[in-house]
Amino acid sequence: MVDSLWNKPAFILSLLLNEMLKPPSERLEWLFWVDRDTLILDQCRPISSFLPFEEPVLDEKTSEGNESDEEAEEKVGGETHLLVTNDWNGLNNGVFLVRVNQWAVDLFSDINAFRYYRPNVSLPFTEQSAMEIVMKEPKFERNVQVVPQYWFNAYPQASPGDFETKTDTEGLKPYHARRGDFLLHFAGRVGRDKLINEWTDMLVPRGGLWLPEEVQRDNTRGISNFWSRFG
């Protein structure tokens, strides 16, 4: 049995390994991890909208069926295998997207092994700190993309009532949740169960929908502009 918070990367690794046992055509392409202290704010946004723009790259050998599924799989998609966000403490791994492939298996294998092979390294945020260190190693860092925190890991700034009725964004930092954001994360908040219930009571009657004039942040445009910089 894996102890404490380390059961999280162990569980993710088990999910990845189970998927990798399947033929490539039957596997999940990505895993979207969310901690349990989160709420979806925008029920209409597909998670795939956060992914980089990618096109399958096929050559004559693939189209003629001369390559295995595994070889063809390596030709699909770009270089980004992990989408994460940072806050003032560095990496926050409460919410992230990881591509299902051997790279991800290697990453989470190294995260799980970290405390045993490097026991003298300080890990102030346990497995989260280990993940931050490992993903910055040369063999992983080029495939990691840090994206704006508000995309899918926004934090609450005030009460749910203020969120619902606030008419401007004065006093809000970029990482504070606004109407139009996808997800709300109560990371590190005291009394999270009570807070989540209060926010749920506000959100459920609305169905997670806002009129166009009520939206305070256009994430669709922001995501598109971000990825367009990479061609």
PDB file of C-alpha atoms in Angstrom:
ATOM      1  CA  MET A   1       0.000   0.000   0.000  1.00  0.00           C
ATOM      2  CA  VAL A   2       1.273   3.482  -0.892  1.00  0.00           C
ATOM      3  CA  ASP A   3       1.162   5.907   2.011  1.00  0.00           C
ATOM      4  CA  SER A   4      -0.158   9.432   2.335  1.00  0.00           C
ATOM      5  CA  LEU A   5      -0.279  11.756  -0.675  1.00  0.00           C
ATOM      6  CA  TRP A   6       2.024   9.460  -2.624  1.00  0.00           C
ATOM      7  CA  ASN A   7      -0.968   7.308  -3.530  1.00  0.00           C
ATOM      8  CA  LYS A   8      -1.879   9.980  -6.087  1.00  0.00           C
ATOM      9  CA  PRO A   9       1.077   9.529  -8.488  1.00  0.00           C
ATOM     10  CA  ALA A  10       0.907   5.782  -7.854  1.00  0.00           C
ATOM     11  CA  PHE A  11      -2.748   5.700  -8.898  1.00  0.00           C
ATOM     12  CA  ILE A  12      -2.059   7.834 -11.975  1.00  0.00           C
ATOM     13  CA  LEU A  13       0.767   5.495 -12.955  1.00  0.00           C
ATOM     14  CA  SER A  14      -1.581   2.518 -12.621  1.00  0.00           C
ATOM     15  CA  LEU A  15      -4.095   4.230 -14.923  1.00  0.00           C
ATOM     16  CA  LEU A  16      -1.389   4.928 -17.491  1.00  0.00           C
ATOM     17  CA  LEU A  17      -0.092   1.364 -17.390  1.00  0.00           C
ATOM     18  CA  ASN A  18      -3.592  -0.033 -17.827  1.00  0.00           C
ATOM     19  CA  GLU A  19      -4.112   2.165 -20.876  1.00  0.00           C
ATOM     20  CA  MET A  20      -0.741   1.237 -22.370  1.00  0.00           C
ATOM     21  CA  LEU A  21      -1.736  -2.430 -22.281  1.00  0.00           C
ATOM     22  CA  LYS A  22      -4.461  -1.657 -24.817  1.00  0.00           C
ATOM     23  CA  PRO A  23      -3.904  -1.364 -28.573  1.00  0.00           C
ATOM     24  CA  PRO A  24      -3.148   2.281 -29.484  1.00  0.00           C
ATOM     25  CA  SER A  25      -6.475   2.635 -31.269  1.00  0.00           C
ATOM     26  CA  GLU A  26      -8.341   1.757 -28.057  1.00  0.00           C
ATOM     27  CA  ARG A  27      -6.382   3.854 -25.570  1.00  0.00           C
ATOM     28  CA  LEU A  28      -7.346   7.141 -24.053  1.00  0.00           C
ATOM     29  CA  GLU A  29      -5.311   9.931 -25.614  1.00  0.00           C
ATOM     30  CA  TRP A  30      -5.119  12.131 -22.508  1.00  0.00           C
ATOM     31  CA  LEU A  31      -5.876  11.923 -18.796  1.00  0.00           C
ATOM     32  CA  PHE A  32      -7.348  14.938 -17.021  1.00  0.00           C
ATOM     33  CA  TRP A  33      -6.537  14.827 -13.324  1.00  0.00           C
ATOM     34  CA  VAL A  34      -8.499  16.938 -10.830  1.00  0.00           C
ATOM     35  CA  ASP A  35      -8.242  16.833  -7.051  1.00  0.00           C
ATOM     36  CA  ARG A  36     -11.514  16.355  -5.211  1.00  0.00           C
ATOM     37  CA  ASP A  37     -11.544  19.935  -3.859  1.00  0.00           C
ATOM     38  CA  THR A  38     -12.624  21.357  -7.217  1.00  0.00           C
ATOM     39  CA  LEU A  39     -15.819  22.478  -8.926  1.00  0.00           C
ATOM     40  CA  ILE A  40     -16.579  22.785 -12.629  1.00  0.00           C
ATOM     41  CA  LEU A  41     -17.820  26.296 -13.395  1.00  0.00           C
ATOM     42  CA  ASP A  42     -18.344  25.997 -17.154  1.00  0.00           C
ATOM     43  CA  GLN A  43     -20.241  22.804 -17.968  1.00  0.00           C
ATOM     44  CA  CYS A  44     -20.182  23.585 -21.680  1.00  0.00           C
ATOM     45  CA  ARG A  45     -16.422  23.723 -22.239  1.00  0.00           C
ATOM     46  CA  PRO A  46     -14.840  20.498 -23.530  1.00  0.00           C
ATOM     47  CA  ILE A  47     -11.584  19.577 -21.827  1.00  0.00           C
ATOM     48  CA  SER A  48     -10.064  19.075 -25.275  1.00  0.00           C
ATOM     49  CA  SER A  49     -10.269  22.842 -25.815  1.00  0.00           C
ATOM     50  CA  PHE A  50      -7.151  23.245 -23.649  1.00  0.00           C
ATOM     51  CA  LEU A  51      -4.996  20.964 -25.781  1.00  0.00           C
ATOM     52  CA  PRO A  52      -2.407  22.255 -28.260  1.00  0.00           C
ATOM     53  CA  PHE A  53      -3.273  22.468 -31.929  1.00  0.00           C
ATOM     54  CA  GLU A  54      -2.001  19.253 -33.453  1.00  0.00           C
ATOM     55  CA  GLU A  55      -2.385  17.434 -36.735  1.00  0.00           C
ATOM     56  CA  PRO A  56      -1.632  13.754 -37.377  1.00  0.00           C
ATOM     57  CA  VAL A  57       1.603  13.286 -39.278  1.00  0.00           C
ATOM     58  CA  LEU A  58       1.311  10.355 -41.671  1.00  0.00           C
ATOM     59  CA  ASP A  59       3.720   9.157 -44.322  1.00  0.00           C
ATOM     60  CA  GLU A  60       3.506   6.652 -47.142  1.00  0.00           C
ATOM     61  CA  LYS A  61       4.639   3.753 -44.988  1.00  0.00           C
ATOM     62  CA  THR A  62       1.854   4.399 -42.496  1.00  0.00           C
ATOM     63  CA  SER A  63      -0.820   4.666 -45.161  1.00  0.00           C
ATOM     64  CA  GLU A  64       0.378   1.425 -46.736  1.00  0.00           C
ATOM     65  CA  GLY A  65       0.206  -0.381 -43.423  1.00  0.00           C
ATOM     66  CA  ASN A  66       3.928  -1.191 -43.262  1.00  0.00           C
ATOM     67  CA  GLU A  67       4.355   0.168 -39.757  1.00  0.00           C
ATOM     68  CA  SER A  68       3.077  -1.220 -36.486  1.00  0.00           C
ATOM     69  CA  ASP A  69       0.450   0.640 -34.466  1.00  0.00           C
ATOM     70  CA  GLU A  70       3.138   1.584 -31.952  1.00  0.00           C
ATOM     71  CA  GLU A  71       5.366   3.108 -34.638  1.00  0.00           C
ATOM     72  CA  ALA A  72       2.487   4.988 -36.224  1.00  0.00           C
ATOM     73  CA  GLU A  73       1.423   6.300 -32.829  1.00  0.00           C
ATOM     74  CA  GLU A  74       4.741   8.104 -32.419  1.00  0.00           C
ATOM     75  CA  LYS A  75       3.950  10.148 -35.522  1.00  0.00           C
ATOM     76  CA  VAL A  76       0.726  11.573 -34.112  1.00  0.00           C
ATOM     77  CA  GLY A  77       0.615  14.829 -32.215  1.00  0.00           C
ATOM     78  CA  GLY A  78       3.180  17.372 -31.178  1.00  0.00           C
ATOM     79  CA  GLU A  79       5.752  17.742 -28.462  1.00  0.00           C
ATOM     80  CA  THR A  80       3.525  18.629 -25.513  1.00  0.00           C
ATOM     81  CA  HIS A  81       2.758  15.705 -23.221  1.00  0.00           C
ATOM     82  CA  LEU A  82       1.941  17.511 -19.964  1.00  0.00           C
ATOM     83  CA  LEU A  83      -0.039  20.700 -19.304  1.00  0.00           C
ATOM     84  CA  VAL A  84       0.388  22.169 -15.822  1.00  0.00           C
ATOM     85  CA  THR A  85      -0.101  25.435 -13.965  1.00  0.00           C
ATOM     86  CA  ASN A  86       1.913  27.279 -11.349  1.00  0.00           C
ATOM     87  CA  ASP A  87       0.890  29.387  -8.388  1.00  0.00           C
ATOM     88  CA  TRP A  88       2.986  31.411  -5.913  1.00  0.00           C
ATOM     89  CA  ASN A  89       4.468  28.182  -4.512  1.00  0.00           C
ATOM     90  CA  GLY A  90       5.514  26.863  -7.915  1.00  0.00           C
ATOM     91  CA  LEU A  91       3.800  23.859  -9.470  1.00  0.00           C
ATOM     92  CA  ASN A  92       0.258  23.110  -8.354  1.00  0.00           C
ATOM     93  CA  ASN A  93      -0.544  19.579  -9.465  1.00  0.00           C
ATOM     94  CA  GLY A  94      -4.127  19.563  -8.256  1.00  0.00           C
ATOM     95  CA  VAL A  95      -5.289  19.856 -11.866  1.00  0.00           C
ATOM     96  CA  PHE A  96      -3.355  18.897 -14.990  1.00  0.00           C
ATOM     97  CA  LEU A  97      -3.538  17.127 -18.344  1.00  0.00           C
ATOM     98  CA  VAL A  98      -1.140  14.344 -19.316  1.00  0.00           C
ATOM     99  CA  ARG A  99      -0.904  12.515 -22.618  1.00  0.00           C
ATOM    100  CA  VAL A 100      -1.158   8.729 -22.419  1.00  0.00           C
ATOM    101  CA  ASN A 101       2.163   7.416 -23.737  1.00  0.00           C
ATOM    102  CA  GLN A 102       5.478   5.919 -22.642  1.00  0.00           C
ATOM    103  CA  TRP A 103       6.793   9.378 -21.754  1.00  0.00           C
ATOM    104  CA  ALA A 104       4.053   9.721 -19.116  1.00  0.00           C
ATOM    105  CA  VAL A 105       4.767   6.245 -17.744  1.00  0.00           C
ATOM    106  CA  ASP A 106       8.440   7.183 -17.377  1.00  0.00           C
ATOM    107  CA  LEU A 107       7.552  10.504 -15.737  1.00  0.00           C
ATOM    108  CA  PHE A 108       5.267   9.036 -13.097  1.00  0.00           C
ATOM    109  CA  SER A 109       7.597   6.097 -12.499  1.00  0.00           C
ATOM    110  CA  ASP A 110      10.351   8.586 -11.670  1.00  0.00           C
ATOM    111  CA  ILE A 111       8.019  10.643  -9.459  1.00  0.00           C
ATOM    112  CA  ASN A 112       7.018   7.576  -7.458  1.00  0.00           C
ATOM    113  CA  ALA A 113      10.640   6.479  -7.061  1.00  0.00           C
ATOM    114  CA  PHE A 114      11.977   9.941  -6.215  1.00  0.00           C
ATOM    115  CA  ARG A 115      11.839   9.815  -2.416  1.00  0.00           C
ATOM    116  CA  TYR A 116      13.623   6.465  -2.338  1.00  0.00           C
ATOM    117  CA  TYR A 117      16.462   7.312  -4.714  1.00  0.00           C
ATOM    118  CA  ARG A 118      16.928  10.919  -3.554  1.00  0.00           C
ATOM    119  CA  PRO A 119      15.935  10.765   0.131  1.00  0.00           C
ATOM    120  CA  ASN A 120      17.967  13.833   1.106  1.00  0.00           C
ATOM    121  CA  VAL A 121      16.076  16.218  -1.174  1.00  0.00           C
ATOM    122  CA  SER A 122      13.600  18.460   0.651  1.00  0.00           C
ATOM    123  CA  LEU A 123      10.016  18.006  -0.537  1.00  0.00           C
ATOM    124  CA  PRO A 124       7.943  20.722   1.174  1.00  0.00           C
ATOM    125  CA  PHE A 125       4.828  19.736  -0.769  1.00  0.00           C
ATOM    126  CA  THR A 126       5.567  15.977  -0.823  1.00  0.00           C
ATOM    127  CA  GLU A 127       4.707  14.359  -4.175  1.00  0.00           C
ATOM    128  CA  GLN A 128       3.891  17.736  -5.730  1.00  0.00           C
ATOM    129  CA  SER A 129       7.447  18.902  -5.071  1.00  0.00           C
ATOM    130  CA  ALA A 130       8.805  15.643  -6.470  1.00  0.00           C
ATOM    131  CA  MET A 131       6.751  16.098  -9.626  1.00  0.00           C
ATOM    132  CA  GLU A 132       8.029  19.650 -10.061  1.00  0.00           C
ATOM    133  CA  ILE A 133      11.648  18.536  -9.754  1.00  0.00           C
ATOM    134  CA  VAL A 134      11.272  15.523 -12.044  1.00  0.00           C
ATOM    135  CA  MET A 135       9.378  17.320 -14.810  1.00  0.00           C
ATOM    136  CA  LYS A 136      12.199  19.889 -15.032  1.00  0.00           C
ATOM    137  CA  GLU A 137      14.829  17.245 -15.699  1.00  0.00           C
ATOM    138  CA  PRO A 138      16.302  17.355 -19.234  1.00  0.00           C
ATOM    139  CA  LYS A 139      14.579  14.192 -20.431  1.00  0.00           C
ATOM    140  CA  PHE A 140      11.141  15.591 -19.557  1.00  0.00           C
ATOM    141  CA  GLU A 141      11.213  19.389 -19.591  1.00  0.00           C
ATOM    142  CA  ARG A 142      10.895  19.927 -23.353  1.00  0.00           C
ATOM    143  CA  ASN A 143       7.546  18.121 -23.322  1.00  0.00           C
ATOM    144  CA  VAL A 144       6.055  20.070 -20.410  1.00  0.00           C
ATOM    145  CA  GLN A 145       3.990  23.179 -21.045  1.00  0.00           C
ATOM    146  CA  VAL A 146       3.086  25.566 -18.246  1.00  0.00           C
ATOM    147  CA  VAL A 147      -0.159  27.328 -19.158  1.00  0.00           C
ATOM    148  CA  PRO A 148      -1.972  30.252 -17.492  1.00  0.00           C
ATOM    149  CA  GLN A 149      -3.376  29.164 -14.161  1.00  0.00           C
ATOM    150  CA  TYR A 150      -6.868  30.475 -14.815  1.00  0.00           C
ATOM    151  CA  TRP A 151      -7.389  28.079 -17.745  1.00  0.00           C
ATOM    152  CA  PHE A 152      -8.309  25.148 -15.511  1.00  0.00           C
ATOM    153  CA  ASN A 153      -6.968  25.858 -12.016  1.00  0.00           C
ATOM    154  CA  ALA A 154      -8.454  29.158 -10.838  1.00  0.00           C
ATOM    155  CA  TYR A 155      -8.725  29.945  -7.127  1.00  0.00           C
ATOM    156  CA  PRO A 156     -11.655  31.669  -5.384  1.00  0.00           C
ATOM    157  CA  GLN A 157     -11.159  35.282  -4.334  1.00  0.00           C
ATOM    158  CA  ALA A 158     -14.320  35.976  -2.373  1.00  0.00           C
ATOM    159  CA  SER A 159     -17.719  34.488  -1.606  1.00  0.00           C
ATOM    160  CA  PRO A 160     -19.924  32.738  -4.182  1.00  0.00           C
ATOM    161  CA  GLY A 161     -22.383  35.614  -3.863  1.00  0.00           C
ATOM    162  CA  ASP A 162     -19.702  38.123  -4.851  1.00  0.00           C
ATOM    163  CA  PHE A 163     -18.653  35.871  -7.736  1.00  0.00           C
ATOM    164  CA  GLU A 164     -22.229  35.800  -9.025  1.00  0.00           C
ATOM    165  CA  THR A 165     -22.984  39.509  -8.728  1.00  0.00           C
ATOM    166  CA  LYS A 166     -19.654  41.344  -9.073  1.00  0.00           C
ATOM    167  CA  THR A 167     -19.910  43.784 -11.981  1.00  0.00           C
ATOM    168  CA  ASP A 168     -16.188  44.426 -12.481  1.00  0.00           C
ATOM    169  CA  THR A 169     -12.837  42.700 -11.993  1.00  0.00           C
ATOM    170  CA  GLU A 170     -11.350  45.242  -9.603  1.00  0.00           C
ATOM    171  CA  GLY A 171      -9.246  43.557  -6.936  1.00  0.00           C
ATOM    172  CA  LEU A 172      -9.018  40.262  -8.826  1.00  0.00           C
ATOM    173  CA  LYS A 173      -5.627  38.800  -9.656  1.00  0.00           C
ATOM    174  CA  PRO A 174      -5.289  36.795 -12.896  1.00  0.00           C
ATOM    175  CA  TYR A 175      -5.566  33.491 -11.023  1.00  0.00           C
ATOM    176  CA  HIS A 176      -8.810  34.466  -9.276  1.00  0.00           C
ATOM    177  CA  ALA A 177     -11.914  32.801 -10.698  1.00  0.00           C
ATOM    178  CA  ARG A 178     -14.219  34.917 -12.829  1.00  0.00           C
ATOM    179  CA  ARG A 179     -17.441  34.213 -14.646  1.00  0.00           C
ATOM    180  CA  GLY A 180     -16.447  32.389 -17.815  1.00  0.00           C
ATOM    181  CA  ASP A 181     -13.678  30.312 -16.211  1.00  0.00           C
ATOM    182  CA  PHE A 182     -13.742  26.524 -16.409  1.00  0.00           C
ATOM    183  CA  LEU A 183     -12.851  25.246 -12.955  1.00  0.00           C
ATOM    184  CA  LEU A 184     -12.512  26.411  -9.367  1.00  0.00           C
ATOM    185  CA  HIS A 185      -9.888  24.857  -7.083  1.00  0.00           C
ATOM    186  CA  PHE A 186     -10.021  25.305  -3.298  1.00  0.00           C
ATOM    187  CA  ALA A 187      -6.332  24.477  -2.839  1.00  0.00           C
ATOM    188  CA  GLY A 188      -5.130  25.057   0.705  1.00  0.00           C
ATOM    189  CA  ARG A 189      -8.400  26.611   1.852  1.00  0.00           C
ATOM    190  CA  VAL A 190      -9.570  25.933   5.397  1.00  0.00           C
ATOM    191  CA  GLY A 191     -13.091  24.518   5.656  1.00  0.00           C
ATOM    192  CA  ARG A 192     -13.181  23.382   2.055  1.00  0.00           C
ATOM    193  CA  ASP A 193     -16.195  21.108   2.468  1.00  0.00           C
ATOM    194  CA  LYS A 194     -18.338  24.004   3.670  1.00  0.00           C
ATOM    195  CA  LEU A 195     -17.016  26.302   0.936  1.00  0.00           C
ATOM    196  CA  ILE A 196     -17.706  23.770  -1.802  1.00  0.00           C
ATOM    197  CA  ASN A 197     -21.282  23.353  -0.568  1.00  0.00           C
ATOM    198  CA  GLU A 198     -21.799  27.126  -0.584  1.00  0.00           C
ATOM    199  CA  TRP A 199     -20.478  27.446  -4.124  1.00  0.00           C
ATOM    200  CA  THR A 200     -22.552  24.482  -5.269  1.00  0.00           C
ATOM    201  CA  ASP A 201     -25.701  26.076  -3.859  1.00  0.00           C
ATOM    202  CA  MET A 202     -24.990  29.135  -5.995  1.00  0.00           C
ATOM    203  CA  LEU A 203     -23.992  27.292  -9.180  1.00  0.00           C
ATOM    204  CA  VAL A 204     -26.640  24.565  -9.418  1.00  0.00           C
ATOM    205  CA  PRO A 205     -29.663  26.835  -9.979  1.00  0.00           C
ATOM    206  CA  ARG A 206     -27.794  28.606 -12.776  1.00  0.00           C
ATOM    207  CA  GLY A 207     -26.706  25.405 -14.468  1.00  0.00           C
ATOM    208  CA  GLY A 208     -23.217  26.829 -14.883  1.00  0.00           C
ATOM    209  CA  LEU A 209     -24.424  29.172 -17.622  1.00  0.00           C
ATOM    210  CA  TRP A 210     -23.821  32.911 -17.924  1.00  0.00           C
ATOM    211  CA  LEU A 211     -25.276  35.428 -20.312  1.00  0.00           C
ATOM    212  CA  PRO A 212     -22.701  36.887 -22.729  1.00  0.00           C
ATOM    213  CA  GLU A 213     -22.785  40.227 -20.940  1.00  0.00           C
ATOM    214  CA  GLU A 214     -22.109  38.479 -17.610  1.00  0.00           C
ATOM    215  CA  VAL A 215     -18.913  36.741 -18.758  1.00  0.00           C
ATOM    216  CA  GLN A 216     -15.801  38.372 -17.309  1.00  0.00           C
ATOM    217  CA  ARG A 217     -13.105  36.414 -19.139  1.00  0.00           C
ATOM    218  CA  ASP A 218     -13.039  35.035 -22.694  1.00  0.00           C
ATOM    219  CA  ASN A 219     -11.025  31.865 -22.234  1.00  0.00           C
ATOM    220  CA  THR A 220     -11.659  30.612 -25.754  1.00  0.00           C
ATOM    221  CA  ARG A 221      -9.818  33.572 -27.226  1.00  0.00           C
ATOM    222  CA  GLY A 222      -7.062  33.391 -24.615  1.00  0.00           C
ATOM    223  CA  ILE A 223      -6.399  29.697 -25.250  1.00  0.00           C
ATOM    224  CA  SER A 224      -6.366  30.186 -29.013  1.00  0.00           C
ATOM    225  CA  ASN A 225      -3.963  33.126 -28.774  1.00  0.00           C
ATOM    226  CA  PHE A 226      -1.663  31.165 -26.476  1.00  0.00           C
ATOM    227  CA  TRP A 227      -1.288  28.147 -28.770  1.00  0.00           C
ATOM    228  CA  SER A 228      -1.083  30.250 -31.926  1.00  0.00           C
ATOM    229  CA  ARG A 229       2.297  31.503 -30.703  1.00  0.00           C
ATOM    230  CA  PHE A 230       3.664  28.011 -31.246  1.00  0.00           C
ATOM    231  CA  GLY A 231       2.622  27.915 -34.875  1.00  0.00           C
TER     232      GLY A 231
END
